[in-house]
Coordinates of C-alpha atoms and ligand atoms in Angstrom, one line a residue:
M1 CA 0.0 0.0 0.0
A2 CA 1.5 3.3 -1.1
R3 CA 1.8 6.4 1.3
F4 CA 1.0 9.9 0.1
A5 CA 3.2 13.0 0.2
A6 CA 2.1 16.5 -0.4
N7 CA 4.2 18.5 -2.8
L8 CA 4.5 21.7 -0.9
T9 CA 5.6 23.7 -3.9
Y10 CA 2.2 23.1 -5.4
L11 CA -0.1 22.4 -2.4
F12 CA -1.1 24.6 0.5
T13 CA 0.4 27.6 -1.2
E14 CA -2.3 29.7 0.6
L15 CA 0.2 29.5 3.5
P16 CA 3.9 30.4 4.0
M17 CA 6.1 27.4 3.4
L18 CA 6.8 26.5 7.0
Q19 CA 3.1 26.5 7.8
R20 CA 2.3 24.1 4.9
F21 CA 3.8 21.2 6.8
A22 CA 1.1 21.2 9.6
A23 CA -1.6 21.8 7.0
A24 CA -0.4 18.7 5.1
R25 CA -0.5 16.6 8.3
R26 CA -4.0 17.8 9.2
A27 CA -5.2 16.9 5.7
G28 CA -3.9 13.3 6.1
F29 CA -0.6 13.3 4.3
D30 CA 2.3 11.3 5.8
G31 CA 5.1 12.9 3.8
V32 CA 6.2 16.0 1.9
E33 CA 8.1 17.0 -1.2
I34 CA 9.6 20.4 -2.1
L35 CA 10.9 21.1 -5.6
F36 CA 13.8 23.5 -4.7
P37 CA 14.1 24.1 -0.9
Y38 CA 17.4 26.0 -1.2
D39 CA 16.2 29.4 -0.1
L40 CA 15.1 28.1 3.2
A41 CA 17.3 27.0 6.1
A42 CA 17.5 23.2 6.2
K43 CA 17.2 23.3 10.0
E44 CA 13.9 25.1 9.9
L45 CA 12.5 22.7 7.3
L46 CA 13.6 19.7 9.3
Q47 CA 12.0 21.2 12.4
A48 CA 8.7 21.8 10.6
A49 CA 8.7 18.2 9.2
H50 CA 9.5 16.8 12.6
S51 CA 6.9 18.7 14.6
S52 CA 4.2 17.5 12.1
E53 CA 5.6 14.0 12.1
L54 CA 6.1 14.1 8.3
S55 CA 8.8 12.3 6.3
F56 CA 10.8 14.4 3.8
V57 CA 10.3 12.3 0.7
L58 CA 11.7 14.2 -2.3
M59 CA 13.6 17.3 -3.5
N60 CA 15.3 18.2 -6.7
T61 CA 18.9 19.0 -7.6
P62 CA 19.4 22.7 -8.1
P63 CA 18.8 24.1 -11.6
P64 CA 21.5 26.5 -12.8
N65 CA 19.4 29.4 -11.5
W66 CA 16.8 27.9 -9.3
A67 CA 14.7 31.1 -9.1
G68 CA 13.8 30.4 -12.7
G69 CA 15.2 29.2 -16.0
P70 CA 15.7 25.6 -17.1
R71 CA 15.3 22.7 -14.7
G72 CA 18.7 21.1 -14.0
F73 CA 21.6 20.5 -16.3
A74 CA 22.9 17.0 -15.8
A75 CA 22.7 16.3 -19.5
E76 CA 24.3 19.6 -20.6
P77 CA 27.7 19.0 -22.2
G78 CA 30.5 21.3 -20.8
N79 CA 28.9 21.9 -17.4
E80 CA 30.3 18.8 -15.6
E81 CA 32.3 20.7 -13.0
R82 CA 29.3 22.9 -12.1
F83 CA 27.1 19.8 -12.0
R84 CA 29.4 18.2 -9.4
H85 CA 29.6 21.4 -7.3
D86 CA 25.8 21.8 -7.3
F87 CA 25.1 18.2 -6.7
D88 CA 27.3 18.3 -3.6
R89 CA 25.3 21.3 -2.4
A90 CA 22.0 19.4 -3.0
L91 CA 23.4 16.4 -1.3
R92 CA 24.2 18.3 1.9
Y93 CA 20.6 19.6 2.0
A94 CA 19.2 16.1 1.3
Q95 CA 21.4 14.6 4.1
L96 CA 20.4 17.3 6.6
L97 CA 16.7 16.8 5.7
K98 CA 17.0 13.0 5.6
V99 CA 15.3 13.1 2.2
R100 CA 14.3 9.7 0.8
H101 CA 14.8 10.6 -2.9
L102 CA 16.8 13.2 -4.7
H103 CA 15.6 13.9 -8.2
V104 CA 18.5 14.7 -10.5
M105 CA 17.2 17.0 -13.3
A106 CA 18.6 16.7 -16.8
G107 CA 18.0 20.2 -18.2
K108 CA 17.7 21.2 -21.9
A109 CA 20.0 19.4 -24.2
E110 CA 19.9 16.9 -27.1
G111 CA 22.0 14.5 -29.1
P112 CA 24.7 11.9 -28.4
D113 CA 27.0 14.3 -26.5
A114 CA 24.1 15.1 -24.1
R115 CA 23.3 11.4 -23.6
A116 CA 27.0 10.6 -22.8
T117 CA 27.2 13.6 -20.4
Y118 CA 24.0 12.6 -18.6
L119 CA 25.3 9.0 -18.2
R120 CA 28.7 10.2 -16.9
N121 CA 27.1 12.7 -14.4
L122 CA 24.5 10.2 -13.1
A123 CA 27.1 7.5 -12.7
W124 CA 29.3 9.9 -10.8
A125 CA 26.4 11.1 -8.6
S126 CA 25.2 7.6 -7.7
A127 CA 28.7 6.6 -6.7
R128 CA 29.1 9.9 -4.8
A129 CA 26.0 9.2 -2.7
P130 CA 25.4 5.5 -2.5
E131 CA 23.2 5.9 0.6
I132 CA 20.6 8.1 -1.0
S133 CA 18.1 7.1 -3.7
L134 CA 18.5 9.2 -6.9
T135 CA 15.7 9.4 -9.3
I136 CA 15.2 10.6 -12.9
E137 CA 11.9 11.7 -14.3
P138 CA 10.9 12.1 -18.0
M139 CA 9.2 15.5 -18.7
N140 CA 6.7 16.1 -21.5
R141 CA 7.8 18.5 -24.2
V142 CA 4.6 20.6 -24.1
D143 CA 5.3 21.8 -20.5
M144 CA 9.0 21.7 -20.8
P145 CA 10.2 22.1 -24.4
G146 CA 13.8 20.9 -25.0
Y147 CA 14.1 18.9 -21.8
F148 CA 16.6 16.1 -22.5
L149 CA 14.7 13.2 -20.7
D150 CA 11.5 13.3 -22.6
C151 CA 10.6 9.6 -22.8
F152 CA 10.2 6.7 -20.3
D153 CA 11.9 4.3 -22.6
L154 CA 15.0 6.5 -22.7
A155 CA 14.9 6.7 -18.9
G156 CA 14.7 2.9 -18.7
Q157 CA 17.8 2.6 -21.0
I158 CA 19.8 5.1 -18.9
I159 CA 18.9 3.3 -15.6
D160 CA 19.7 -0.1 -17.1
E161 CA 23.0 1.1 -18.5
I162 CA 24.2 2.6 -15.3
D163 CA 22.8 -0.3 -13.4
V164 CA 23.3 0.7 -9.7
P165 CA 20.9 0.1 -6.9
N166 CA 20.5 3.8 -5.9
L167 CA 19.4 5.1 -9.3
G168 CA 15.7 4.6 -10.3
L169 CA 12.7 6.0 -12.1
Q170 CA 10.4 8.7 -10.8
F171 CA 7.1 7.8 -12.4
D172 CA 5.0 10.9 -12.8
V173 CA 1.6 9.7 -14.0
Y174 CA 0.7 13.1 -15.5
Q175 CA 4.0 13.0 -17.5
A176 CA 3.5 9.4 -18.6
H177 CA 0.0 10.3 -19.9
M178 CA 1.3 13.4 -21.7
I179 CA 4.2 11.6 -23.3
H180 CA 2.9 8.1 -24.0
G181 CA -0.8 8.2 -23.6
D182 CA -1.3 4.8 -22.1
V183 CA -0.2 5.1 -18.5
I184 CA -0.9 1.5 -17.4
D185 CA 1.1 0.1 -20.3
T186 CA 3.9 2.5 -19.5
W187 CA 3.7 1.4 -15.9
H188 CA 3.9 -2.3 -16.8
R189 CA 7.0 -1.7 -19.0
H190 CA 8.8 0.3 -16.3
A191 CA 7.5 -0.8 -12.9
R192 CA 10.6 -2.7 -12.0
N193 CA 12.6 0.6 -12.1
V194 CA 10.1 2.8 -10.2
R195 CA 11.2 4.2 -6.9
H196 CA 8.7 7.1 -6.6
I197 CA 5.3 8.0 -8.1
Q198 CA 3.7 11.4 -8.6
I199 CA 0.1 12.1 -9.5
A200 CA -2.0 14.9 -11.1
G201 CA -5.0 15.0 -13.4
C202 CA -4.9 15.7 -17.1
P203 CA -5.7 18.0 -18.8
G204 CA -4.7 21.0 -16.6
R205 CA -2.5 19.2 -14.0
H206 CA -5.1 19.7 -11.3
E207 CA -6.5 17.2 -8.8
P208 CA -6.0 13.6 -9.8
R209 CA -9.6 12.6 -9.6
A210 CA -11.2 14.0 -12.6
G211 CA -9.9 13.9 -16.2
E212 CA -8.5 11.5 -18.7
I213 CA -6.3 9.3 -16.5
D214 CA -7.8 6.1 -15.1
Y215 CA -6.4 6.4 -11.6
A216 CA -8.5 3.5 -10.2
G217 CA -6.9 1.2 -12.8
F218 CA -3.5 2.7 -12.3
F219 CA -3.6 2.1 -8.5
R220 CA -4.8 -1.5 -9.1
A221 CA -1.7 -2.0 -11.3
V222 CA 0.6 -0.4 -8.7
D223 CA -0.8 -2.6 -5.9
A224 CA -0.5 -5.7 -8.1
A225 CA 3.1 -4.9 -8.6
G226 CA 3.6 -4.7 -4.9
F227 CA 4.8 -1.1 -4.9
S228 CA 5.2 0.1 -1.3
G229 CA 6.9 3.4 -1.8
W230 CA 5.6 7.0 -1.8
V231 CA 3.1 8.8 -4.1
G232 CA 3.6 12.5 -4.3
A233 CA 0.6 14.8 -5.0
E234 CA 2.1 17.3 -7.5
Y235 CA -0.7 19.3 -9.0
T236 CA -2.1 22.8 -9.0
P237 CA -5.4 22.8 -7.0
R238 CA -8.4 24.1 -9.1
T239 CA -9.5 26.3 -6.2
S240 CA -8.2 25.9 -2.7
T241 CA -6.0 22.9 -1.7
E242 CA -8.5 21.8 1.0
A243 CA -11.5 21.9 -1.3
G244 CA -9.7 19.5 -3.7
L245 CA -8.7 16.8 -1.3
R246 CA -11.6 14.3 -1.7
W247 CA -9.3 12.0 -3.8
L248 CA -7.0 11.6 -0.7
R249 CA -9.8 10.8 1.7
S250 CA -11.1 8.0 -0.6
A251 CA -7.6 6.7 -1.5
Ligands
LIG1 O1 7.4 18.8 -13.2 C1 7.5 17.7 -12.6 O2 6.7 16.8 -12.9 C2 8.5 17.4 -11.6 O3 8.4 16.4 -10.9 C3 9.7 18.3 -11.4 O4 10.3 17.9 -10.3 C4 9.5 19.7 -11.5 O5 10.7 20.4 -11.5
LIG2 MG1 6.8 15.3 -11.5

């Protein structure tokens, strides 16, 4: 049975970041994710998570300019030194927060050089931090044009080629639907590599309940596969966060 984490970059944004933790606990979540926590003191975040008895489940490696701009740069040729420096910075945060998964973002790039760079950087990062689970997540090209990792099959090849226990797939159901259409087929092809799941409805990336994605069928497949990890709620509420949480109460 999966456990649910609130992505606090998307949910409870009615409140300042540190107050979102208690709101997530009251709503029934057991964990939290934050995309880029770097402008907040790790100590304060840890304290907020502790006092609400929430696990810190996921954060992302820093993009080159995390206040905006492209997401990550692990696949960007020529930026390897910067990647290592920034990865170490993300790792320090992740260790302080006792984060379960660190999502290493690929950034915008294409072609064989980008693939080779991505492989080298991921192999280096997974050897650098064997105690932490690293994830990679394909992003659809409508929301993120030019993003290197734009296909679940490519992610599967990369994970298989590096072949280390601490590198796996972040299966964002919204992304799978946008990229491949058939979420359940994509799940069956990649379930063995999945370490973390994220959910949102489509179209619009709102609450997971309504829309084109068959979440009841998806969760049957997830349970049948014996997945016991975390499911992150990564969507933009249609109105208020609270008003859209019926899906969680019936999960
Ligand atoms: O956009 C997504 O689906 C993600 O999970 C990323 O972490 C956003 O940066
Ligand atoms: Mg996602």
